[in-house]
XYZ file of C-alpha atoms in Angstrom:
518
model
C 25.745 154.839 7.756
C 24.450 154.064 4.171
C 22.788 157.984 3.024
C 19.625 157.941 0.199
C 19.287 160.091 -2.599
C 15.971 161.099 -3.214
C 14.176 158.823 -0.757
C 10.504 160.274 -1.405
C 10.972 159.370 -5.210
C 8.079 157.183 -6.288
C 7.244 154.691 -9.230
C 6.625 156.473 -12.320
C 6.987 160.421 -10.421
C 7.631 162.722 -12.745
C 11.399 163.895 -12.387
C 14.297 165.257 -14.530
C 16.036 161.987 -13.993
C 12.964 159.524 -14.286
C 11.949 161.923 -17.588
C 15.686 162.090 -18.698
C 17.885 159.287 -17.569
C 20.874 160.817 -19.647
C 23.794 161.982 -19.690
C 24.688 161.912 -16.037
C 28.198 161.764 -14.355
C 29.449 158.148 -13.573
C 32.432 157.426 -11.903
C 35.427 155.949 -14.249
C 36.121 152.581 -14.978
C 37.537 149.840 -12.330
C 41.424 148.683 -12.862
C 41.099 144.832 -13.538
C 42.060 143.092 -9.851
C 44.568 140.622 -9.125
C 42.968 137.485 -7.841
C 43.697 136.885 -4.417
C 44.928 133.161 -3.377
C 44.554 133.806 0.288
C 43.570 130.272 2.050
C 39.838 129.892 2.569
C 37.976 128.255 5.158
C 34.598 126.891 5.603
C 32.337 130.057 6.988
C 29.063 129.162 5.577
C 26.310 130.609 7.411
C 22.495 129.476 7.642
C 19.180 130.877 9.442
C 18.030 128.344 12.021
C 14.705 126.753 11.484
C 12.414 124.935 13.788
C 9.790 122.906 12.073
C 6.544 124.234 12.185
C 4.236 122.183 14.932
C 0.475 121.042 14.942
C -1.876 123.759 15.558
C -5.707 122.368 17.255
C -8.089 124.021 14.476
C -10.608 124.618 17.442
C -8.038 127.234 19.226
C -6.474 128.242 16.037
C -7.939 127.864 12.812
C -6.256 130.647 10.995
C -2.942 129.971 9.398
C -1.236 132.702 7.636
C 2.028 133.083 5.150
C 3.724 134.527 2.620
C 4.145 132.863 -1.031
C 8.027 132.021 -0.982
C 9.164 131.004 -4.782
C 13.359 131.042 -3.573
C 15.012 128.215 -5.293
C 17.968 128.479 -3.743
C 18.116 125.573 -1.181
C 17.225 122.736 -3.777
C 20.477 123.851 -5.916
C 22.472 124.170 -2.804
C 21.364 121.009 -1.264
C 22.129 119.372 -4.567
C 25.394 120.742 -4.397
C 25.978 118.982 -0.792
C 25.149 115.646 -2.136
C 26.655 115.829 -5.478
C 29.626 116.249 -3.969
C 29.148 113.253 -1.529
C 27.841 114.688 1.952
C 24.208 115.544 3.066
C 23.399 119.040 3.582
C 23.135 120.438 7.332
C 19.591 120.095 8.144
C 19.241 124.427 8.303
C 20.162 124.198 4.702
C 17.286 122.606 4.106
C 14.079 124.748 3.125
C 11.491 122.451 2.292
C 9.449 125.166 0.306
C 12.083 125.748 -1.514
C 12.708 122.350 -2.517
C 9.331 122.117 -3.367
C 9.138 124.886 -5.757
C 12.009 124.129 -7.379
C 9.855 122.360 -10.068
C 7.037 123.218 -12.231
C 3.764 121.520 -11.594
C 0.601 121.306 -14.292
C -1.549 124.021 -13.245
C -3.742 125.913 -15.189
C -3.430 129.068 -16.099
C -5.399 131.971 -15.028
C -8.372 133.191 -16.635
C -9.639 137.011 -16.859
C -7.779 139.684 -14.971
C -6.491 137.448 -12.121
C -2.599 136.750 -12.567
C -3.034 133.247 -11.090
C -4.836 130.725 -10.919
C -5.625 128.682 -7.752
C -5.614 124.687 -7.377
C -6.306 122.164 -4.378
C -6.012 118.106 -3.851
C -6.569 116.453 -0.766
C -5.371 112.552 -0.114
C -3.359 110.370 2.292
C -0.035 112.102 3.620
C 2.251 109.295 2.421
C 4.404 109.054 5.985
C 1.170 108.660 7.613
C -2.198 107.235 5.597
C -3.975 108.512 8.986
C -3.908 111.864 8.122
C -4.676 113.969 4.595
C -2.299 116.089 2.898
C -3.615 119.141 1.236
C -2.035 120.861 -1.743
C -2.630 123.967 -2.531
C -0.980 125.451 -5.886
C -1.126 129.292 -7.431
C -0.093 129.566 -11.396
C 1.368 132.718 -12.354
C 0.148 134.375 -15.315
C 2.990 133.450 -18.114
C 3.375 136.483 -20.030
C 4.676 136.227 -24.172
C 7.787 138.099 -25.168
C 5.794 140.461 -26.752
C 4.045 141.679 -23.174
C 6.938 141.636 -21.131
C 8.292 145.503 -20.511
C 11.472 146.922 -20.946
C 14.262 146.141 -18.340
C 16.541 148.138 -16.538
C 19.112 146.106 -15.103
C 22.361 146.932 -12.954
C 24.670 143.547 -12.582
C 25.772 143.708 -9.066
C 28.798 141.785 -8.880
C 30.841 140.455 -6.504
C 34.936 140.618 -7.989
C 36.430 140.118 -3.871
C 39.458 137.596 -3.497
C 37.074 135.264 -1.993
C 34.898 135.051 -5.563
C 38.390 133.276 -7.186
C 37.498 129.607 -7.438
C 36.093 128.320 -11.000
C 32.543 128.002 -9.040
C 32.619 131.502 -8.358
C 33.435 134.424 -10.470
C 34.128 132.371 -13.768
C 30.503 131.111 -13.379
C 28.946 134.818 -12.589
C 30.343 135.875 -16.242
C 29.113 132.583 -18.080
C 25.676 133.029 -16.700
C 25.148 136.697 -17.212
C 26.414 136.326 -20.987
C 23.096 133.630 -20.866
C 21.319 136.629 -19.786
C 22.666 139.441 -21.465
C 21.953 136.916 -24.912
C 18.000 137.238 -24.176
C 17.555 141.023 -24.256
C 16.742 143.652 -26.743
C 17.875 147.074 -27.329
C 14.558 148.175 -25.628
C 16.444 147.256 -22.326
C 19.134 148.452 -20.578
C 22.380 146.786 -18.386
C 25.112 148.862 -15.968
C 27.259 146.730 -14.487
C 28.591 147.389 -10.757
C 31.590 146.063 -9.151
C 32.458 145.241 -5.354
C 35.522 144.274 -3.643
C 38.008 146.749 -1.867
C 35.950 150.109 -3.114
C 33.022 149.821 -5.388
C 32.704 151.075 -8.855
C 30.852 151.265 -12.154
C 32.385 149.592 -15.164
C 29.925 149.496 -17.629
C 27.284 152.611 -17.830
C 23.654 151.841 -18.804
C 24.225 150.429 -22.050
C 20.868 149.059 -24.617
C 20.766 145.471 -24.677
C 21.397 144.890 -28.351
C 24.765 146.262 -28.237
C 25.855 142.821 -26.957
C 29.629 142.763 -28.156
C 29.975 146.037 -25.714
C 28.265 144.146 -22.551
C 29.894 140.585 -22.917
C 33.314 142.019 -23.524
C 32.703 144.263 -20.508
C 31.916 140.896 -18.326
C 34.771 139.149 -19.575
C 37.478 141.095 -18.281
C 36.323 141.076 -15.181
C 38.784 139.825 -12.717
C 38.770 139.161 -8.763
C 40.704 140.261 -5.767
C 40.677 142.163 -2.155
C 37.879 142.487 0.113
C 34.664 142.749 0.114
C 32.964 146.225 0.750
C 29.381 144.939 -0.152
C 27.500 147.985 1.123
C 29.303 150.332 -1.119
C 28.527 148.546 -4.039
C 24.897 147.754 -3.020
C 24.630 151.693 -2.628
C 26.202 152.354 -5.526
C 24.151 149.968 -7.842
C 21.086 151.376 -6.410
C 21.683 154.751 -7.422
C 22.316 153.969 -10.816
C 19.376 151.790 -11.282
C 17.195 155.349 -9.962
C 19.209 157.836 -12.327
C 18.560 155.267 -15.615
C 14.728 154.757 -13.681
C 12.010 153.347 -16.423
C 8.659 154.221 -14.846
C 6.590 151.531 -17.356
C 9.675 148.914 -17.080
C 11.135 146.175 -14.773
C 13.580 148.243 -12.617
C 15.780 145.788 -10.992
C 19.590 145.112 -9.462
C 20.853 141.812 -9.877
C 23.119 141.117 -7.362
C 25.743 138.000 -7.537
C 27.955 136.767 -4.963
C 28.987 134.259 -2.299
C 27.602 136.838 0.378
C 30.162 137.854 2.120
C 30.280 141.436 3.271
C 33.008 141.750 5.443
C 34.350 145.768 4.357
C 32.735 149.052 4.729
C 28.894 149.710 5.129
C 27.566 146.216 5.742
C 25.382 145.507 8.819
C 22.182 143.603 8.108
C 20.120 146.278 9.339
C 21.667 149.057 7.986
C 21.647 147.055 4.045
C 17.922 146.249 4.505
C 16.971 149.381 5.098
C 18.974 150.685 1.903
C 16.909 147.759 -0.174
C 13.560 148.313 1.669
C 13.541 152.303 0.737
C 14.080 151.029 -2.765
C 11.922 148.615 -3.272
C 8.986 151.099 -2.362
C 10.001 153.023 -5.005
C 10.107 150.376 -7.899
C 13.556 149.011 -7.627
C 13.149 144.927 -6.731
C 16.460 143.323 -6.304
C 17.526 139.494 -7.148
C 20.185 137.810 -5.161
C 22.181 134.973 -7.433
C 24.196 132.843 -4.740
C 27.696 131.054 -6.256
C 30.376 128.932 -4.631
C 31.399 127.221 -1.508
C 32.898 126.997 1.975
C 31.966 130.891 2.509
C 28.388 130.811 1.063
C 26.295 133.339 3.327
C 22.814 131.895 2.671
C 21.067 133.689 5.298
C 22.164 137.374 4.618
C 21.339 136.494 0.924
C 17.783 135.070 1.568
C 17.730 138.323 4.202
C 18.159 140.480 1.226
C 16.207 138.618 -1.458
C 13.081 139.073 0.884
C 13.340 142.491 1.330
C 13.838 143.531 -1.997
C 10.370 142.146 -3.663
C 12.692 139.788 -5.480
C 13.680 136.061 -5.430
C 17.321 133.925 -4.429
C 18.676 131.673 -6.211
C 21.690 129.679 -5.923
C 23.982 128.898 -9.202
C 25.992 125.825 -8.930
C 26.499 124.688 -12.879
C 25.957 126.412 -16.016
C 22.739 124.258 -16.515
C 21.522 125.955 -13.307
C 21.809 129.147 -14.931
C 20.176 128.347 -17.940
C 17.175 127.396 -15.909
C 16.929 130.754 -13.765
C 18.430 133.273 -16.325
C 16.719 131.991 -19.911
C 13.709 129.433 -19.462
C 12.304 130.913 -16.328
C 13.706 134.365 -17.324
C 10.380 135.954 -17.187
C 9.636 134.714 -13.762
C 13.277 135.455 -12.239
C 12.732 139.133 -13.674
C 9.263 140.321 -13.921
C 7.063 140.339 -10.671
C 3.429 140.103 -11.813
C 1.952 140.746 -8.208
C 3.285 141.505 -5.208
C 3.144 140.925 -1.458
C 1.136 137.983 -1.581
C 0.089 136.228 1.480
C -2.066 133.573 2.219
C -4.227 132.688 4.981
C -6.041 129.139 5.490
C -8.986 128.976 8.067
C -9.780 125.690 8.859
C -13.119 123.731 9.669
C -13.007 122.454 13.329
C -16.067 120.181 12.880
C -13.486 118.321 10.111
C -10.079 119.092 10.985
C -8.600 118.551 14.452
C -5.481 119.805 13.716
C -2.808 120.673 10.956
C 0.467 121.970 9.958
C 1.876 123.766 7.644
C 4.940 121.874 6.181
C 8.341 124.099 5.362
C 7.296 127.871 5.280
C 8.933 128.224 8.609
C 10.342 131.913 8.000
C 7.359 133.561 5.852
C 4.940 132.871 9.056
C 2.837 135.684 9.443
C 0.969 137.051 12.448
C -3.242 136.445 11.372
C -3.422 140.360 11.742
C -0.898 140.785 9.004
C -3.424 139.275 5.974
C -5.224 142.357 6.126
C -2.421 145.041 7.093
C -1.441 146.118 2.847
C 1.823 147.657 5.213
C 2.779 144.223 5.753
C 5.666 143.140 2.995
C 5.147 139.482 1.706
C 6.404 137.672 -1.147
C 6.225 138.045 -5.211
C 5.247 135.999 -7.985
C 6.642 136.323 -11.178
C 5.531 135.707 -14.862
C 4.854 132.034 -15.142
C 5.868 130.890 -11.720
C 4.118 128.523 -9.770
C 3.849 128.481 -5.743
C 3.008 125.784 -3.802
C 1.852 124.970 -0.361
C 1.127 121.891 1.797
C -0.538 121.436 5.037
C -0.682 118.060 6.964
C -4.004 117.349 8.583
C -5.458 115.462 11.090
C -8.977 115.340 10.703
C -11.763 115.031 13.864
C -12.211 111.675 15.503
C -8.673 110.278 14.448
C -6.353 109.345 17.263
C -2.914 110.549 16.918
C 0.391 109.548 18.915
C 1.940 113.072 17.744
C 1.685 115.932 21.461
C -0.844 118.022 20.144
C -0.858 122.025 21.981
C -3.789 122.621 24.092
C -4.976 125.910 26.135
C -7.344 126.375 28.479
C -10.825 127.304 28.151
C -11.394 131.041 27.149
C -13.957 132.670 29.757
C -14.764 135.788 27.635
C -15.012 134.141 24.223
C -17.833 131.742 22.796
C -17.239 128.249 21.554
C -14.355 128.420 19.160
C -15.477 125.905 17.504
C -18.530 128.063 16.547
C -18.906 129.246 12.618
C -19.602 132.436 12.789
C -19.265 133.528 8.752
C -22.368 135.968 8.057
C -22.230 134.422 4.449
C -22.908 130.908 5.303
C -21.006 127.599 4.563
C -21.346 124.048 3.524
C -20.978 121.392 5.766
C -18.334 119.776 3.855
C -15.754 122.343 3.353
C -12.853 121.453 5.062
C -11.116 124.776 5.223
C -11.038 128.540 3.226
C -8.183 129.272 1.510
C -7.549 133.455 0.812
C -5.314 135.337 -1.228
C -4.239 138.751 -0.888
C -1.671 140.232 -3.720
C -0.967 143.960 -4.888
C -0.324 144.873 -8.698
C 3.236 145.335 -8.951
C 2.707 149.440 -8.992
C -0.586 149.205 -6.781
C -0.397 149.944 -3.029
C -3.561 148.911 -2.113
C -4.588 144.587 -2.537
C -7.512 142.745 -4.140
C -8.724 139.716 -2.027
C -9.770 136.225 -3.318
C -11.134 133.264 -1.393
C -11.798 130.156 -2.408
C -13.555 127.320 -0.268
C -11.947 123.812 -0.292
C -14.458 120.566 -0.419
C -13.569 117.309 2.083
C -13.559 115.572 -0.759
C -10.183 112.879 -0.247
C -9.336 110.623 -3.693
C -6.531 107.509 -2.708
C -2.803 108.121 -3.351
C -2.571 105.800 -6.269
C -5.129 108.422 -7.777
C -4.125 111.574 -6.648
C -2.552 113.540 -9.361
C 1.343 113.770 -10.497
C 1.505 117.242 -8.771
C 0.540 115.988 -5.579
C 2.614 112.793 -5.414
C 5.358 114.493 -6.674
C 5.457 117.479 -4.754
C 4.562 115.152 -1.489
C 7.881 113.235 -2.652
C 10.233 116.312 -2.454
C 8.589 117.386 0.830
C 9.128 113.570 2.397
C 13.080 113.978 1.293
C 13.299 117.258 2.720
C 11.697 115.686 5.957
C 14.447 113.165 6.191
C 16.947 115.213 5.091
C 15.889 117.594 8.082
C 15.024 114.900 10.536
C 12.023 116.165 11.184
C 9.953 114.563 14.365
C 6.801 114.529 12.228
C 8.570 112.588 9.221
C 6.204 109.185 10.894
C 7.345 106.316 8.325
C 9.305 108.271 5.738
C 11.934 106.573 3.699
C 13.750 106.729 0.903
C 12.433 104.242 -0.500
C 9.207 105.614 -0.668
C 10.229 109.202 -1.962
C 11.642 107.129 -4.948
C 8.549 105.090 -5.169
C 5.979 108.456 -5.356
C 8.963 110.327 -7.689
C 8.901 107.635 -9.974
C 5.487 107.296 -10.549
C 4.969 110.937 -10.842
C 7.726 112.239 -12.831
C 5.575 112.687 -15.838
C 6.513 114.500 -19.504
C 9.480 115.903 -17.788
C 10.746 117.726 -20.562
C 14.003 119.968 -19.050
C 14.791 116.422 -16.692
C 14.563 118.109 -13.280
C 12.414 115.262 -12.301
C 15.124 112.591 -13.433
C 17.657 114.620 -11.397
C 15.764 114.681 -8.095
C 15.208 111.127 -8.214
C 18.795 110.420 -8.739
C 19.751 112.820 -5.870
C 17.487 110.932 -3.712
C 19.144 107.994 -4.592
C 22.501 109.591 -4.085
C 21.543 110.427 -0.614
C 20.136 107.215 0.118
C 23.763 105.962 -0.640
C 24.949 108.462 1.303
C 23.243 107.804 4.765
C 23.981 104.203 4.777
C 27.568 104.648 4.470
């Protein structure tokens, strides 16, 4: 059983080692390990994930979520067809997909760290129905504003981190890191594999020679006892604490824990106590045939942080130096969302991908409930599928019985008053990152529909990715998805396109396309 130090420790508490960070005892330095070339087989895991259904809007017009910005399954996926197979379906996180890319979203004015945007038109598989987007902008935050950093590199050095995906691609993309600090931040670095152990002590991030040379010589071999070093990194990031700074452990590895301490529930806990106390933690997934997706997503969730899976240098640049400030600094916290829907214009709707940040409709309002984190500059977005009222659908729509005890559902019953043309209410709650208690906004969204040729580049673009992840999943509710038409909407929306994730996408899509008619 994993043992806290200090559990009661809050956030900025006054305390000899949040006043004093140094000198402290570390243990000594790890011996270099010799790589293991042990055989390896194929032992990816993923969650399983059952597409979310139609809800009636008369029985249930609240839907309610938590703000996902994980990357990780559009690098992975692109990873399965790059190297000439489709991904399983679970691999396949349509959010994630989604929010891979950056949309044009204004930024947020006055206090609020983002902004909120909504289109309605056609959903492309099916012109019968609308497709709502819904996008949040993160407050992007200059250099200049960002706080210090305390970071502790969690690495994974185990036998099974050997191949040139692996390890060798851990130390390029930390020295892209390590490259954009000052010496107003701090790095430790952490080791895993038989025993755990520190090899570099908290060290100011201008003394670059010392941290880079420190990375390099890191070697891999043995097991894999990921709940030492998980305990271990933790403690170091509280001893070297910076109450105004980003406090964070930056964990990378293939995810497989197979040594010592390591039971899901028993490593959550560890990473829950620690996030209440100001210590988020970032999960960077590398490699395959052993990639344990779900334990890594597990973690990234309960650590107010954000996965991400690193499958070429150019991946890393993206996570580690453009979107830097996003990947490190969490602007507000558990943010959820909740959507109630007008039953006079919407007969019924879904929420598309999302499928493990579902909350219960209690939840919005519980500030105990943990939900997801937006960082400097990221963007989030959501889309629900909609039926509207008096449009007949082939797709098995739920139905309950009448309620006895409860008046018309369909009844508004808002003490403030509405327009007849809203089509739903979308709310936001979010926490500052220190803050325990949340600040609410709601916004109502008009029924006002524009075509599909003139919907914006955000929506056709982000309706493209979530079409592809639709037939990459074989979802029932894909209707008339193709290819052909995920190309068609991606090429027509794939804009300035500066960094050429765009291009990419549309060339994956094409590379599947191949792929499934082979």
């Amino acid at each position: 059983m994993v043992t806290l130090s200090d559990p009661g420790m809050a956030p900025g508490a006054s305390s000899p080692e949040a006043a004093a960070p140094a000198p402290y005892p570390f243990p000594g330095e790890v011996t270099p390990i010799t790589p293991n070339t042990e055989t390896q087989y194929n032992t990816e895991e993923y969650h399983l994930i059952t597409d979310n259904t139609f809800h009636l809007a008369k029985d249930n017009p609240l839907s309610t979520f938590s703000i996902d910005v994980d990357t990780a399954s559009y690098s992975n996926l692109r990873r399965f067809i790059t190297s000439g197979q489709l991904p399983p379906p679970d691999a396949v996180r349509i959010e994630e997909l989604i929010n891979y890319f950056t949309y044009d979203y204004p930024q947020p004015e006055g206090d609020r760290p983002f902004s909120i945007t909504t289109e309605i038109s056609q959903a492309p598989w099916n012109p019968q129905h609308q497709l709502v987007h819904i996008g949040l902008q993160g407050k992007q935050m200059v250099r200049e504003e960002i706080p210090p950093s305390n970071l502790v590199f969690l690495l994974d050095v185990s036998g099974s981190m050997s191949a040139p995906n692996k390890l060798p691609l851990v130390k390029s993309s930390l020295q892209m890191l390590v490259n954009q600090l000052s010496e107003r931040d701090r790095v430790s670095i952490v080791v895993y594999a038989g025993a755990a152990g520190l090899v570099l002590s908290p060290t100011p991030g201008n003394q670059k020679a010392k941290i880079l040379e420190a990375i390099d010589r890191l070697n891999s071999g043995g097991s894999t006892a990921g709940g030492a070093g998980i305990k271990l990194a933790y403690e170091v990031a509280k001893r070297t604490y910076l109450p105004d700074g980003n406090n964070r452990v930056i964990l990378a590895t293939d995810g497989d824990f197979n040594v010592g301490a390591s039971s899901d529930s028993e490593l959550v806990r560890l990473i829950e106590s620690y996030r209440d106390r100001g210590v988020f933690l970032t999960v960077l997934g590398f490699g395959m045939g052993n990639l344990k997706d779900s334990k890594m997503e597990q973690l990234a969730d309960k650590g107010n942080g954000n996965y991400g899976y690193i499958d070429t240098e150019k991946e890393a640049q993206k996570m580690l130096v453009t979107e830097m400030g996003g990947t490190l600094l969490t602007i507000a916290k558990d943010v959820k969302i909740q959507v109630e829907f007008n039953p006079d214009r919407v007969r019924a709707y879904r929420l598309i991908g999302y499928e493990n940040r579902i909350l219960q409709d209690r939840d919005f309002n519980d500030d105990r409930k943990d939900a997801g984190e937006l960082g400097s500059g990221h963007s989030v977005t959501a889309l629900y599928e909609i039926i509207p009222t008096g449009v007949d659908s082939d797709i098995p729509l739920p139905t309950i019985d009448p309620l006895r005890y409860q008046t018309n559902s369909s009844e508004i019953t808002d003490p403030t008053g509405y327009k007849a043309d809203e089509l739903m209410l979308v709310k936001l709650r979010y926490k500052h990152p220190d803050k325990n208690k949340s600040q609410l906004i709601a916004e109502p969204v008009v029924d006002r529909q524009i075509s599909l040729e003139n919907s914006s580049n955000n929506f056709k673009f982000s309706a493209a990715v979530a079409e592809f992840g639709m037939i990459l999943r074989n979802s029932e509710d894909r209707g008339d998805a193709s290819f052909t038409q995920v190309l068609d909407l991606a090429k027509g929306s794939r804009g300035a396109d500066l960094e050429g994730y765009r291009k990419e996408f549309i060339e994956l899509v094409e590379t599947a396309r191949e792929l499934e008619e082979r």
